[in-house]
Structure formats: structure tokens, C-alpha cells
């Protein structure tokens, strides 16, 4: 029974994502990206969660300030992390994605038109250039969501935070909003096609001031932020 249900869910998720991509692509191409992000926050993300029986409980939402620009930094457990974060925030989040996603018909075109940043992880020079683009986006007032682990955790634990995000934060002097995500791996585990209903817990911490790390190594900034996210995770 679960197998049949998962097949139906997979089809619904694909169709829903493609339809939302079409809906979001039109305003993005016409120069109205805010409308595209509204579709992501109000239609794409919430309905994806509904399809798999996912519920979200948010703690610390008072720490979100839509009037300021931040790098939102979270641990990464599932493919559902991005739609979840889209759903709980009231700002347009730009994420850094692997370049292969750009090739996906409709979906890839849509996120490219919305100004997402694509990284060639196999080419260090191009990856660095992409990080510079991210820095310019933030300076222009756009919020970025980053998963410093680099990929989804398959161990169920928070993996080491890489320094790239924190080089950008330090150089651009942009504060970080630390976010802990717990339970999204229940909805969909990395590498599988099984979907299960469950509750996802989000704990949002107070901003971490980039000014405190201006004279320190990016690794120190990364390690400190990881410790904050781990504490938020434990406090859920």
C-alpha cells in the first residue's frame, strides 16, 4: 500500500512543481520576481507538505526581520528543507544550487529567471565566482538561504559547516540567521523515494553579527555558527 501511495505522491509532486514553475516563470520573465516568490511561499511549499502529510512547528519566528538583509543558514536533512523554509519566511529567499538543476525543463528555467545562484562544484574557480555573485546579491538587498554542510546529511546528524558561506558573510558584513531543522528527513530520506507523514520542527535563532568575526578566520565563523545551530537543534 505504501508503495502505491508513494508512486501517486511522486507523480503529484512532479506535476505540482512543474505547474508552479510555469506560474512562477511568467512573472519572473516579465520583471515581477516578487510574484514568483509569493507562489513559492504560498502555493508550492505548503501544498508539497500537504501531499506528504507534513506539518511544521516553528519556534523563534520573532527573530525574523523582513526589513533587513540576512544570510539564512540552516542544517540540511531533506529535499523538503527548501519548500519548508520558503513556507515559513516572509522574504524572498535566493538559494545556491548545483548547476545541474538549471538544465531541468521549466523548473530550472524558472529558478534561473528568479535569480538563483548556480554553482559548478566540480570547478573550484567557477564555484568561487558564484560565491562572489551571491555576495553582490546580498549587498543589493537580497536574502540568501545557505546550507553550509554542502549536501543533505545522510547520518541524521549535523555535518561540518564549510567556510564558503562565511567568507561571503564576513566580506559583505551581512549578519546570519541560524536555523535548525529537525524531522524533515522523516518526510523524505536522501536517496530514496519513500514519503512518510510527520512533523518538522524549526528553531530560528537570534542573528549572529558578522562584525564579531571580521578579524577572524572564516573557519571560526563557520564553527561558531554550527555550534549555534546544534544548540538550536537540541533545544527543539
PDB file of C-alpha atoms in Angstrom:
ATOM      1  CA  UNK A   1       0.000   0.000   0.000  1.00  0.00           C
ATOM      2  CA  UNK A   2       2.834   2.431   0.880  1.00  0.00           C
ATOM      3  CA  UNK A   3       4.487   1.688  -2.463  1.00  0.00           C
ATOM      4  CA  UNK A   4       1.365   2.618  -4.449  1.00  0.00           C
ATOM      5  CA  UNK A   5       0.803   5.715  -2.314  1.00  0.00           C
ATOM      6  CA  UNK A   6       4.425   6.816  -2.801  1.00  0.00           C
ATOM      7  CA  UNK A   7       4.094   6.432  -6.583  1.00  0.00           C
ATOM      8  CA  UNK A   8       0.974   8.628  -6.551  1.00  0.00           C
ATOM      9  CA  UNK A   9       2.704  11.161  -4.301  1.00  0.00           C
ATOM     10  CA  UNK A  10       5.751  11.247  -6.585  1.00  0.00           C
ATOM     11  CA  UNK A  11       3.563  11.969  -9.622  1.00  0.00           C
ATOM     12  CA  UNK A  12       1.618  14.674  -7.763  1.00  0.00           C
ATOM     13  CA  UNK A  13       4.829  16.311  -6.510  1.00  0.00           C
ATOM     14  CA  UNK A  14       6.355  16.397 -10.006  1.00  0.00           C
ATOM     15  CA  UNK A  15       3.190  17.744 -11.637  1.00  0.00           C
ATOM     16  CA  UNK A  16       2.642  20.303  -8.876  1.00  0.00           C
ATOM     17  CA  UNK A  17       6.251  21.506  -9.066  1.00  0.00           C
ATOM     18  CA  UNK A  18       6.122  21.864 -12.850  1.00  0.00           C
ATOM     19  CA  UNK A  19       2.808  23.740 -12.726  1.00  0.00           C
ATOM     20  CA  UNK A  20       4.164  26.105 -10.075  1.00  0.00           C
ATOM     21  CA  UNK A  21       7.308  26.552 -12.177  1.00  0.00           C
ATOM     22  CA  UNK A  22       5.176  27.656 -15.122  1.00  0.00           C
ATOM     23  CA  UNK A  23       3.143  30.001 -12.923  1.00  0.00           C
ATOM     24  CA  UNK A  24       6.292  31.493 -11.390  1.00  0.00           C
ATOM     25  CA  UNK A  25       8.220  31.708 -14.667  1.00  0.00           C
ATOM     26  CA  UNK A  26       5.789  34.146 -16.301  1.00  0.00           C
ATOM     27  CA  UNK A  27       6.054  36.981 -13.718  1.00  0.00           C
ATOM     28  CA  UNK A  28       9.807  36.366 -13.381  1.00  0.00           C
ATOM     29  CA  UNK A  29      10.296  36.887 -17.135  1.00  0.00           C
ATOM     30  CA  UNK A  30       8.044  39.968 -17.033  1.00  0.00           C
ATOM     31  CA  UNK A  31      10.160  41.532 -14.312  1.00  0.00           C
ATOM     32  CA  UNK A  32       7.989  40.741 -11.289  1.00  0.00           C
ATOM     33  CA  UNK A  33      10.091  38.222  -9.306  1.00  0.00           C
ATOM     34  CA  UNK A  34       8.255  39.011  -6.048  1.00  0.00           C
ATOM     35  CA  UNK A  35       5.151  37.395  -7.522  1.00  0.00           C
ATOM     36  CA  UNK A  36       7.201  34.299  -8.336  1.00  0.00           C
ATOM     37  CA  UNK A  37       8.423  34.075  -4.755  1.00  0.00           C
ATOM     38  CA  UNK A  38       4.875  34.529  -3.479  1.00  0.00           C
ATOM     39  CA  UNK A  39       3.893  31.452  -5.481  1.00  0.00           C
ATOM     40  CA  UNK A  40       6.786  29.557  -3.903  1.00  0.00           C
ATOM     41  CA  UNK A  41       5.848  30.600  -0.365  1.00  0.00           C
ATOM     42  CA  UNK A  42       2.071  30.333  -0.567  1.00  0.00           C
ATOM     43  CA  UNK A  43       1.406  27.598  -3.119  1.00  0.00           C
ATOM     44  CA  UNK A  44       4.439  25.441  -3.938  1.00  0.00           C
ATOM     45  CA  UNK A  45       5.832  24.854  -0.456  1.00  0.00           C
ATOM     46  CA  UNK A  46       2.591  24.449   1.543  1.00  0.00           C
ATOM     47  CA  UNK A  47       0.982  22.082  -0.978  1.00  0.00           C
ATOM     48  CA  UNK A  48       4.103  19.904  -1.170  1.00  0.00           C
ATOM     49  CA  UNK A  49       3.920  19.441   2.582  1.00  0.00           C
ATOM     50  CA  UNK A  50       0.210  18.678   2.363  1.00  0.00           C
ATOM     51  CA  UNK A  51       0.861  15.968  -0.242  1.00  0.00           C
ATOM     52  CA  UNK A  52       3.143  14.019   2.100  1.00  0.00           C
ATOM     53  CA  UNK A  53       1.294  14.760   5.326  1.00  0.00           C
ATOM     54  CA  UNK A  54       3.959  17.089   6.675  1.00  0.00           C
ATOM     55  CA  UNK A  55       3.257  19.586   9.444  1.00  0.00           C
ATOM     56  CA  UNK A  56       5.626  22.319  10.572  1.00  0.00           C
ATOM     57  CA  UNK A  57       6.084  23.802  14.024  1.00  0.00           C
ATOM     58  CA  UNK A  58       8.198  26.968  14.186  1.00  0.00           C
ATOM     59  CA  UNK A  59       9.997  28.310  17.236  1.00  0.00           C
ATOM     60  CA  UNK A  60      11.798  31.660  17.320  1.00  0.00           C
ATOM     61  CA  UNK A  61       9.949  33.307  14.446  1.00  0.00           C
ATOM     62  CA  UNK A  62      10.318  36.589  16.339  1.00  0.00           C
ATOM     63  CA  UNK A  63      13.984  36.562  15.210  1.00  0.00           C
ATOM     64  CA  UNK A  64      12.965  37.028  11.569  1.00  0.00           C
ATOM     65  CA  UNK A  65      13.157  40.638  10.426  1.00  0.00           C
ATOM     66  CA  UNK A  66      11.890  41.211   6.893  1.00  0.00           C
ATOM     67  CA  UNK A  67      13.201  44.789   6.939  1.00  0.00           C
ATOM     68  CA  UNK A  68      16.831  43.619   6.999  1.00  0.00           C
ATOM     69  CA  UNK A  69      19.003  41.513   4.728  1.00  0.00           C
ATOM     70  CA  UNK A  70      20.486  38.284   6.093  1.00  0.00           C
ATOM     71  CA  UNK A  71      22.104  35.027   5.094  1.00  0.00           C
ATOM     72  CA  UNK A  72      19.743  32.369   6.414  1.00  0.00           C
ATOM     73  CA  UNK A  73      21.917  29.417   7.430  1.00  0.00           C
ATOM     74  CA  UNK A  74      20.389  26.003   8.150  1.00  0.00           C
ATOM     75  CA  UNK A  75      21.332  22.367   8.506  1.00  0.00           C
ATOM     76  CA  UNK A  76      20.200  20.176   5.599  1.00  0.00           C
ATOM     77  CA  UNK A  77      18.300  16.920   6.109  1.00  0.00           C
ATOM     78  CA  UNK A  78      15.894  16.559   3.188  1.00  0.00           C
ATOM     79  CA  UNK A  79      14.724  17.792  -0.212  1.00  0.00           C
ATOM     80  CA  UNK A  80      11.811  19.323   1.675  1.00  0.00           C
ATOM     81  CA  UNK A  81      14.040  21.784   3.552  1.00  0.00           C
ATOM     82  CA  UNK A  82      13.807  24.445   0.826  1.00  0.00           C
ATOM     83  CA  UNK A  83       9.985  24.384   0.422  1.00  0.00           C
ATOM     84  CA  UNK A  84       9.680  24.348   4.225  1.00  0.00           C
ATOM     85  CA  UNK A  85      11.864  27.444   4.582  1.00  0.00           C
ATOM     86  CA  UNK A  86      10.017  29.110   1.709  1.00  0.00           C
ATOM     87  CA  UNK A  87       6.752  28.477   3.568  1.00  0.00           C
ATOM     88  CA  UNK A  88       7.753  29.854   6.980  1.00  0.00           C
ATOM     89  CA  UNK A  89       9.514  33.057   5.906  1.00  0.00           C
ATOM     90  CA  UNK A  90       8.011  36.258   4.549  1.00  0.00           C
ATOM     91  CA  UNK A  91      11.042  37.218   2.438  1.00  0.00           C
ATOM     92  CA  UNK A  92      12.225  36.148  -0.999  1.00  0.00           C
ATOM     93  CA  UNK A  93      14.970  33.599  -0.417  1.00  0.00           C
ATOM     94  CA  UNK A  94      17.640  33.110  -3.084  1.00  0.00           C
ATOM     95  CA  UNK A  95      19.368  29.776  -2.789  1.00  0.00           C
ATOM     96  CA  UNK A  96      22.653  28.475  -4.106  1.00  0.00           C
ATOM     97  CA  UNK A  97      22.051  25.394  -6.257  1.00  0.00           C
ATOM     98  CA  UNK A  98      24.188  22.936  -8.186  1.00  0.00           C
ATOM     99  CA  UNK A  99      24.348  23.839 -11.880  1.00  0.00           C
ATOM    100  CA  UNK A 100      22.676  20.572 -12.957  1.00  0.00           C
ATOM    101  CA  UNK A 101      19.309  21.875 -11.668  1.00  0.00           C
ATOM    102  CA  UNK A 102      19.411  24.626 -14.286  1.00  0.00           C
ATOM    103  CA  UNK A 103      19.006  22.011 -17.021  1.00  0.00           C
ATOM    104  CA  UNK A 104      15.664  20.713 -15.706  1.00  0.00           C
ATOM    105  CA  UNK A 105      12.902  21.885 -18.099  1.00  0.00           C
ATOM    106  CA  UNK A 106      10.568  24.520 -16.630  1.00  0.00           C
ATOM    107  CA  UNK A 107      11.835  24.145 -13.058  1.00  0.00           C
ATOM    108  CA  UNK A 108      15.411  25.015 -13.975  1.00  0.00           C
ATOM    109  CA  UNK A 109      14.307  27.841 -16.251  1.00  0.00           C
ATOM    110  CA  UNK A 110      12.089  29.212 -13.501  1.00  0.00           C
ATOM    111  CA  UNK A 111      14.699  29.299 -10.727  1.00  0.00           C
ATOM    112  CA  UNK A 112      17.211  30.798 -13.157  1.00  0.00           C
ATOM    113  CA  UNK A 113      14.741  33.570 -14.078  1.00  0.00           C
ATOM    114  CA  UNK A 114      14.128  34.183 -10.356  1.00  0.00           C
ATOM    115  CA  UNK A 115      17.831  34.932  -9.870  1.00  0.00           C
ATOM    116  CA  UNK A 116      19.015  31.803  -8.087  1.00  0.00           C
ATOM    117  CA  UNK A 117      22.775  31.210  -7.978  1.00  0.00           C
ATOM    118  CA  UNK A 118      24.197  28.127  -9.686  1.00  0.00           C
ATOM    119  CA  UNK A 119      27.474  26.580  -8.598  1.00  0.00           C
ATOM    120  CA  UNK A 120      29.738  24.264 -10.578  1.00  0.00           C
ATOM    121  CA  UNK A 121      31.003  22.145  -7.693  1.00  0.00           C
ATOM    122  CA  UNK A 122      33.455  20.340  -9.971  1.00  0.00           C
ATOM    123  CA  UNK A 123      35.160  23.603 -10.916  1.00  0.00           C
ATOM    124  CA  UNK A 124      36.681  25.432  -7.950  1.00  0.00           C
ATOM    125  CA  UNK A 125      37.278  28.669  -9.881  1.00  0.00           C
ATOM    126  CA  UNK A 126      33.674  28.865 -11.092  1.00  0.00           C
ATOM    127  CA  UNK A 127      32.405  27.985  -7.605  1.00  0.00           C
ATOM    128  CA  UNK A 128      34.343  30.936  -6.173  1.00  0.00           C
ATOM    129  CA  UNK A 129      32.893  33.211  -8.870  1.00  0.00           C
ATOM    130  CA  UNK A 130      29.393  32.023  -7.915  1.00  0.00           C
ATOM    131  CA  UNK A 131      30.081  32.915  -4.291  1.00  0.00           C
ATOM    132  CA  UNK A 132      31.063  36.423  -5.411  1.00  0.00           C
ATOM    133  CA  UNK A 133      27.748  36.696  -7.242  1.00  0.00           C
ATOM    134  CA  UNK A 134      25.996  35.666  -4.026  1.00  0.00           C
ATOM    135  CA  UNK A 135      27.858  38.412  -2.178  1.00  0.00           C
ATOM    136  CA  UNK A 136      26.729  41.021  -4.714  1.00  0.00           C
ATOM    137  CA  UNK A 137      23.135  39.816  -4.446  1.00  0.00           C
ATOM    138  CA  UNK A 138      23.197  40.227  -0.681  1.00  0.00           C
ATOM    139  CA  UNK A 139      24.744  43.690  -0.922  1.00  0.00           C
ATOM    140  CA  UNK A 140      21.903  44.683  -3.238  1.00  0.00           C
ATOM    141  CA  UNK A 141      19.400  43.714  -0.527  1.00  0.00           C
ATOM    142  CA  UNK A 142      18.523  40.128  -1.455  1.00  0.00           C
ATOM    143  CA  UNK A 143      18.323  37.401   1.171  1.00  0.00           C
ATOM    144  CA  UNK A 144      20.164  34.134   0.611  1.00  0.00           C
ATOM    145  CA  UNK A 145      19.493  30.725   2.144  1.00  0.00           C
ATOM    146  CA  UNK A 146      22.613  28.595   2.574  1.00  0.00           C
ATOM    147  CA  UNK A 147      23.189  25.015   3.673  1.00  0.00           C
ATOM    148  CA  UNK A 148      26.846  25.110   4.785  1.00  0.00           C
ATOM    149  CA  UNK A 149      27.091  21.320   5.061  1.00  0.00           C
ATOM    150  CA  UNK A 150      27.179  21.321   1.261  1.00  0.00           C
ATOM    151  CA  UNK A 151      24.752  18.442   0.885  1.00  0.00           C
ATOM    152  CA  UNK A 152      21.985  16.658   2.730  1.00  0.00           C
ATOM    153  CA  UNK A 153      23.118  14.774   5.811  1.00  0.00           C
ATOM    154  CA  UNK A 154      22.678  11.018   5.487  1.00  0.00           C
ATOM    155  CA  UNK A 155      23.795  10.302   9.045  1.00  0.00           C
ATOM    156  CA  UNK A 156      20.895  12.118  10.700  1.00  0.00           C
ATOM    157  CA  UNK A 157      23.429  14.390  12.379  1.00  0.00           C
ATOM    158  CA  UNK A 158      24.583  17.907  11.567  1.00  0.00           C
ATOM    159  CA  UNK A 159      27.728  17.628   9.471  1.00  0.00           C
ATOM    160  CA  UNK A 160      30.675  20.044   9.382  1.00  0.00           C
ATOM    161  CA  UNK A 161      29.876  23.533   8.114  1.00  0.00           C
ATOM    162  CA  UNK A 162      32.070  24.584   5.189  1.00  0.00           C
ATOM    163  CA  UNK A 163      33.583  28.053   5.133  1.00  0.00           C
ATOM    164  CA  UNK A 164      32.258  29.429   1.795  1.00  0.00           C
ATOM    165  CA  UNK A 165      29.088  30.964   3.225  1.00  0.00           C
ATOM    166  CA  UNK A 166      31.047  32.637   5.989  1.00  0.00           C
ATOM    167  CA  UNK A 167      33.605  34.158   3.639  1.00  0.00           C
ATOM    168  CA  UNK A 168      30.671  35.901   1.943  1.00  0.00           C
ATOM    169  CA  UNK A 169      29.122  36.953   5.270  1.00  0.00           C
ATOM    170  CA  UNK A 170      32.404  38.337   6.580  1.00  0.00           C
ATOM    171  CA  UNK A 171      33.395  40.140   3.378  1.00  0.00           C
ATOM    172  CA  UNK A 172      29.920  41.631   2.891  1.00  0.00           C
ATOM    173  CA  UNK A 173      29.374  42.231   6.626  1.00  0.00           C
ATOM    174  CA  UNK A 174      25.978  40.550   6.493  1.00  0.00           C
ATOM    175  CA  UNK A 175      24.594  39.023   9.687  1.00  0.00           C
ATOM    176  CA  UNK A 176      23.491  35.403   9.755  1.00  0.00           C
ATOM    177  CA  UNK A 177      20.181  33.947  10.892  1.00  0.00           C
ATOM    178  CA  UNK A 178      20.899  30.421  12.236  1.00  0.00           C
ATOM    179  CA  UNK A 179      18.141  27.860  11.695  1.00  0.00           C
ATOM    180  CA  UNK A 180      17.848  24.283  12.944  1.00  0.00           C
ATOM    181  CA  UNK A 181      15.641  21.830  11.045  1.00  0.00           C
ATOM    182  CA  UNK A 182      14.572  18.593  12.706  1.00  0.00           C
ATOM    183  CA  UNK A 183      12.346  15.874  11.285  1.00  0.00           C
ATOM    184  CA  UNK A 184      12.312  16.723   7.571  1.00  0.00           C
ATOM    185  CA  UNK A 185      14.245  13.521   6.862  1.00  0.00           C
ATOM    186  CA  UNK A 186      11.174  11.596   8.034  1.00  0.00           C
ATOM    187  CA  UNK A 187       9.129  13.090   5.198  1.00  0.00           C
ATOM    188  CA  UNK A 188      11.729  12.047   2.640  1.00  0.00           C
ATOM    189  CA  UNK A 189      15.110  10.491   3.287  1.00  0.00           C
ATOM    190  CA  UNK A 190      18.029  11.369   0.971  1.00  0.00           C
ATOM    191  CA  UNK A 191      18.456   8.877  -1.858  1.00  0.00           C
ATOM    192  CA  UNK A 192      15.053   7.262  -1.521  1.00  0.00           C
ATOM    193  CA  UNK A 193      11.549   7.530  -2.976  1.00  0.00           C
ATOM    194  CA  UNK A 194       9.660   6.866   0.241  1.00  0.00           C
ATOM    195  CA  UNK A 195       7.430   9.590   1.643  1.00  0.00           C
ATOM    196  CA  UNK A 196       6.047   9.417   5.166  1.00  0.00           C
ATOM    197  CA  UNK A 197       3.840  11.814   7.127  1.00  0.00           C
ATOM    198  CA  UNK A 198       5.476  13.564  10.054  1.00  0.00           C
ATOM    199  CA  UNK A 199       6.095  16.738  11.972  1.00  0.00           C
ATOM    200  CA  UNK A 200       9.007  19.032  11.194  1.00  0.00           C
ATOM    201  CA  UNK A 201      10.388  21.305  13.874  1.00  0.00           C
ATOM    202  CA  UNK A 202      12.119  24.580  13.039  1.00  0.00           C
ATOM    203  CA  UNK A 203      14.067  26.607  15.590  1.00  0.00           C
ATOM    204  CA  UNK A 204      15.211  30.068  14.489  1.00  0.00           C
ATOM    205  CA  UNK A 205      17.990  31.730  16.462  1.00  0.00           C
ATOM    206  CA  UNK A 206      18.967  35.333  17.032  1.00  0.00           C
ATOM    207  CA  UNK A 207      21.121  36.985  14.342  1.00  0.00           C
ATOM    208  CA  UNK A 208      24.854  36.286  14.523  1.00  0.00           C
ATOM    209  CA  UNK A 209      26.715  39.524  13.916  1.00  0.00           C
ATOM    210  CA  UNK A 210      29.309  39.301  11.145  1.00  0.00           C
ATOM    211  CA  UNK A 211      31.217  42.204  12.755  1.00  0.00           C
ATOM    212  CA  UNK A 212      32.296  39.878  15.571  1.00  0.00           C
ATOM    213  CA  UNK A 213      34.282  37.784  13.083  1.00  0.00           C
ATOM    214  CA  UNK A 214      35.747  40.474  10.849  1.00  0.00           C
ATOM    215  CA  UNK A 215      39.289  39.811  12.136  1.00  0.00           C
ATOM    216  CA  UNK A 216      38.887  36.047  12.441  1.00  0.00           C
ATOM    217  CA  UNK A 217      39.216  33.158  10.027  1.00  0.00           C
ATOM    218  CA  UNK A 218      36.109  32.008   8.112  1.00  0.00           C
ATOM    219  CA  UNK A 219      36.522  28.580   9.731  1.00  0.00           C
ATOM    220  CA  UNK A 220      35.980  30.158  13.157  1.00  0.00           C
ATOM    221  CA  UNK A 221      32.826  31.862  11.918  1.00  0.00           C
ATOM    222  CA  UNK A 222      31.636  28.550  10.435  1.00  0.00           C
ATOM    223  CA  UNK A 223      32.411  26.553  13.576  1.00  0.00           C
ATOM    224  CA  UNK A 224      30.660  29.053  15.820  1.00  0.00           C
ATOM    225  CA  UNK A 225      27.542  29.117  13.627  1.00  0.00           C
ATOM    226  CA  UNK A 226      27.489  25.316  13.547  1.00  0.00           C
ATOM    227  CA  UNK A 227      27.613  25.216  17.350  1.00  0.00           C
ATOM    228  CA  UNK A 228      24.674  27.647  17.490  1.00  0.00           C
ATOM    229  CA  UNK A 229      22.626  25.553  15.042  1.00  0.00           C
ATOM    230  CA  UNK A 230      23.449  22.395  17.024  1.00  0.00           C
ATOM    231  CA  UNK A 231      22.252  24.076  20.222  1.00  0.00           C
ATOM    232  CA  UNK A 232      19.038  25.189  18.481  1.00  0.00           C
ATOM    233  CA  UNK A 233      18.590  21.608  17.261  1.00  0.00           C
ATOM    234  CA  UNK A 234      18.991  20.238  20.787  1.00  0.00           C
ATOM    235  CA  UNK A 235      16.513  22.781  22.156  1.00  0.00           C
ATOM    236  CA  UNK A 236      13.706  21.663  19.830  1.00  0.00           C
TER     237      UNK A 236
END
